[in-house]
Structure formats: C-alpha cells, structure tokens
Amino acid sequence: MSKKKNIKDKDKKELKTKPRINQRLIYLIFGIAVVAAFLISQFLPWPAEKKPANKAIRNQDRSSVFDFRKEGEVKFLDVDGELKVEIDVEIADDPGEITLGLMYRDDLDSRQGMLFIFEDEQPRSFWMRNTILPLDMIFADSSGKIVTIHEHTVPYSKESYISTIPAQYVVEVNAGFVNSHNINIGDKIEWRRDNREQKN
C-alpha cells in the first residue's frame, strides 16, 4: 500500500514540475525574441525613412520630364501687322498635351510659352490645377486675332478662365508678359511649327 502511494506521489510531482519547465522555456524564447528585435531595430533603417528619398526621386524625375522643349515660334503683331515680340513655344495639339499644359513647371523663360491648338473655334475654358507658375493666357480665334486675355492667373486655382469669344488658339506665357509687351485684344498672333517637330 505504501509503495503504490509513493509511486502516485512521484507522478504528481512530475506533473507539477512539467508546466513550470514549459513556462520557463516560453519566457526564455520570448526574451530572446525581444532582444533580437531590439538589435535588428538598431542596425536596420525603418521603412518610413525611405519615403523622403523616394519623393525626392519622383520630383527629380518630374523636373527632367517637363524641361522646356522648343517646338515652334509665335509672333505677336499689332493691328497694323507690326511685330511686337516673338517667343519660342511648346505645342499642345492632342488631348493629353492640352490637358497637361504647363502643369508642374517651376521655370519658364520670359520668351517661352505654350501654344494650344484646337481643331475649331469654341468657347475655351482653362484652369490652374497643378500649375506652379502664375500665367497670362491669350485666346485667339481661327484667324489669329486675340479675343480674350487673362492676366496673372492664380497658381493651383480651380477658377475657370474662359474666352469671351470662341477661340481656336491659346498661348500661355509668364505672368506680366502681356503688360510688358503691350499685348491687346485685337492684336494678332502668327505661329510656326519647327520642321523637326512636324507631326503627321
């Protein structure tokens, strides 16, 4: 009787000690994991640190993509046909180029601009979404006669700048251009596309 009792007592002790051993093992593994995580955090950069670098790269790429490309010239003439000023232009004549316009540009020389060419005369409406530079917008009809002028448009504005008369051409230049060169409604524009930029 006493032998059986001793065996039972021994089994009970083993059952009591096993959970304690398992519990200690769990604590040990957890402690090692915490130490390992700490060491990794000291030697590896956090993912968040990569964001500014990626953003800088995107801005750099964007700047290079939107460098000015001379594709033609525009002359501004008074009512008597006398030349007031001539500028180099990029030409936007398809839906994608017209929609993009001068968005994201942070630099434009005083004798540079963009000429928008549409298929026909219609009331035209432009805005300044994603446009960094203040601009002068010059609207002309199919004959090249200037019919509407908007000066010093506001960067990033959602305001619509509308032609008061149907227009087929729009020239965007730096703000102050119209005043500097005395461009008026009734003046005319003449434009030419560079031969190397001629589209089929």
XYZ file of C-alpha atoms in Angstrom:
200
model
C 0.000 0.000 0.000
C 2.721 2.435 0.880
C 4.672 1.597 -2.318
C 1.731 2.451 -4.527
C 1.260 5.664 -2.624
C 4.884 6.624 -3.183
C 4.525 5.986 -6.913
C 1.442 8.182 -7.090
C 3.150 10.969 -5.160
C 6.095 10.806 -7.558
C 3.762 11.081 -10.580
C 2.051 14.079 -9.033
C 5.380 15.847 -8.501
C 6.382 15.232 -12.125
C 3.077 16.638 -13.334
C 3.579 19.731 -11.206
C 7.151 20.353 -12.383
C 6.489 19.897 -16.151
C 4.277 23.011 -16.525
C 6.889 25.037 -14.687
C 9.605 23.848 -17.080
C 7.401 24.659 -20.114
C 6.603 28.087 -18.690
C 10.276 28.884 -18.188
C 11.020 27.800 -21.747
C 8.330 30.156 -23.094
C 9.763 33.057 -21.076
C 13.233 32.278 -22.366
C 12.106 32.214 -26.018
C 10.138 35.419 -25.555
C 13.151 37.133 -24.000
C 15.397 36.081 -26.875
C 12.838 37.384 -29.412
C 12.659 40.767 -27.670
C 16.457 41.110 -27.622
C 16.695 40.090 -31.282
C 14.041 42.621 -32.306
C 15.869 45.365 -30.434
C 19.199 44.543 -32.102
C 17.579 44.460 -35.557
C 15.964 47.855 -34.954
C 19.363 49.363 -34.155
C 21.066 48.229 -37.332
C 18.291 48.341 -39.963
C 16.531 51.591 -41.118
C 12.814 51.978 -40.573
C 10.728 51.794 -43.773
C 9.479 55.336 -43.160
C 12.958 56.703 -43.749
C 12.749 55.671 -47.383
C 9.749 57.880 -48.166
C 11.530 61.260 -48.411
C 14.181 59.744 -50.693
C 11.529 58.269 -52.991
C 9.679 61.576 -53.022
C 12.866 63.426 -53.947
C 13.487 60.998 -56.789
C 9.945 61.472 -58.069
C 10.377 65.252 -58.016
C 13.702 64.978 -59.818
C 12.217 62.740 -62.492
C 9.257 65.075 -62.881
C 11.569 68.077 -63.320
C 13.552 66.363 -66.066
C 10.400 65.188 -67.846
C 8.975 68.738 -68.006
C 12.028 70.638 -69.215
C 11.094 73.135 -71.943
C 11.205 71.739 -75.492
C 11.137 74.260 -78.320
C 8.650 73.074 -80.965
C 7.815 76.318 -82.728
C 7.526 80.104 -82.550
C 4.687 82.556 -82.006
C 4.775 86.179 -83.186
C 2.593 88.870 -81.628
C 1.596 91.595 -84.093
C -0.270 94.844 -83.586
C -3.359 95.785 -85.634
C -1.117 97.178 -88.375
C 0.874 93.952 -88.611
C 3.972 95.326 -86.857
C 5.904 92.833 -84.748
C 5.693 93.379 -81.004
C 7.509 90.288 -79.750
C 8.353 86.734 -80.795
C 8.636 83.753 -78.429
C 9.605 80.086 -78.536
C 6.790 77.673 -77.722
C 5.974 74.122 -76.962
C 2.936 72.992 -78.930
C -0.013 71.151 -77.374
C -2.384 69.824 -80.017
C -3.667 66.490 -78.731
C -5.995 65.828 -75.769
C -3.240 64.556 -73.457
C -0.906 67.503 -74.095
C -3.750 70.018 -73.858
C -4.896 68.596 -70.520
C -1.349 68.602 -69.106
C -0.435 72.077 -70.350
C 2.153 73.773 -68.142
C 1.351 71.741 -65.039
C 4.271 71.099 -62.659
C 6.598 73.572 -64.397
C 8.604 75.631 -61.951
C 10.611 77.577 -64.531
C 9.769 79.340 -67.796
C 11.900 81.978 -69.531
C 10.431 85.352 -70.417
C 10.433 84.480 -74.140
C 8.989 80.992 -73.754
C 5.423 79.732 -73.627
C 2.971 77.074 -74.749
C 0.685 77.227 -77.783
C -2.551 75.229 -77.581
C -4.027 74.343 -80.960
C -7.637 73.150 -81.221
C -9.448 71.756 -84.252
C -12.016 74.532 -84.362
C -13.329 77.678 -82.712
C -15.257 77.145 -79.498
C -15.616 78.864 -76.141
C -12.497 77.718 -74.262
C -12.072 77.270 -70.521
C -8.726 76.837 -68.760
C -7.784 76.458 -65.094
C -4.603 76.355 -62.986
C -4.761 72.882 -61.474
C -1.239 71.685 -60.501
C 0.223 74.793 -62.134
C 3.027 76.317 -60.086
C 3.693 79.480 -62.125
C 1.308 82.440 -62.452
C 0.478 82.896 -66.113
C -1.009 85.218 -68.723
C -3.492 83.428 -71.004
C -4.093 84.805 -74.502
C -7.033 83.453 -76.540
C -7.191 83.894 -80.336
C -9.762 82.984 -82.979
C -9.129 80.929 -86.127
C -7.602 83.935 -87.916
C -5.156 84.529 -85.045
C -6.955 87.621 -83.757
C -6.693 87.955 -79.982
C -10.210 87.893 -78.485
C -9.646 87.394 -74.729
C -6.779 87.970 -72.299
C -6.474 86.794 -68.694
C -3.503 88.221 -66.791
C -1.804 86.942 -63.642
C -3.781 83.730 -63.212
C -3.533 82.249 -59.721
C -1.380 79.106 -59.239
C -3.346 75.977 -58.240
C -6.645 77.856 -58.569
C -9.768 75.960 -59.630
C -11.233 79.136 -61.109
C -12.165 78.870 -64.783
C -10.526 81.304 -67.204
C -12.935 81.491 -70.129
C -12.709 83.003 -73.600
C -15.414 85.626 -74.024
C -15.484 84.830 -77.759
C -14.938 81.393 -79.376
C -11.227 80.679 -79.777
C -9.075 78.146 -81.622
C -5.685 79.065 -80.167
C -4.462 79.784 -76.648
C -0.996 80.989 -75.674
C 0.220 80.653 -72.095
C 3.210 82.745 -71.001
C 4.680 84.035 -67.756
C 2.519 86.447 -65.799
C 3.434 90.034 -66.716
C 4.188 89.211 -70.363
C 1.041 90.919 -71.668
C 1.782 94.134 -69.797
C 5.498 94.113 -70.658
C 4.870 93.810 -74.404
C 1.625 95.790 -74.581
C -0.427 92.876 -75.931
C -4.044 93.893 -76.528
C -7.338 92.429 -77.700
C -7.444 92.950 -81.465
C -3.726 92.195 -81.912
C -2.844 89.064 -83.853
C -0.683 86.001 -83.418
C 1.176 84.134 -86.127
C 2.720 80.770 -85.373
C 5.087 78.324 -86.984
C 5.944 74.756 -86.091
C 9.588 73.715 -86.294
C 10.113 71.322 -89.219
C 11.763 68.753 -86.984
C 8.644 68.794 -84.806
C 6.168 68.435 -87.684
C 3.559 65.787 -86.840
C 1.890 63.561 -89.389
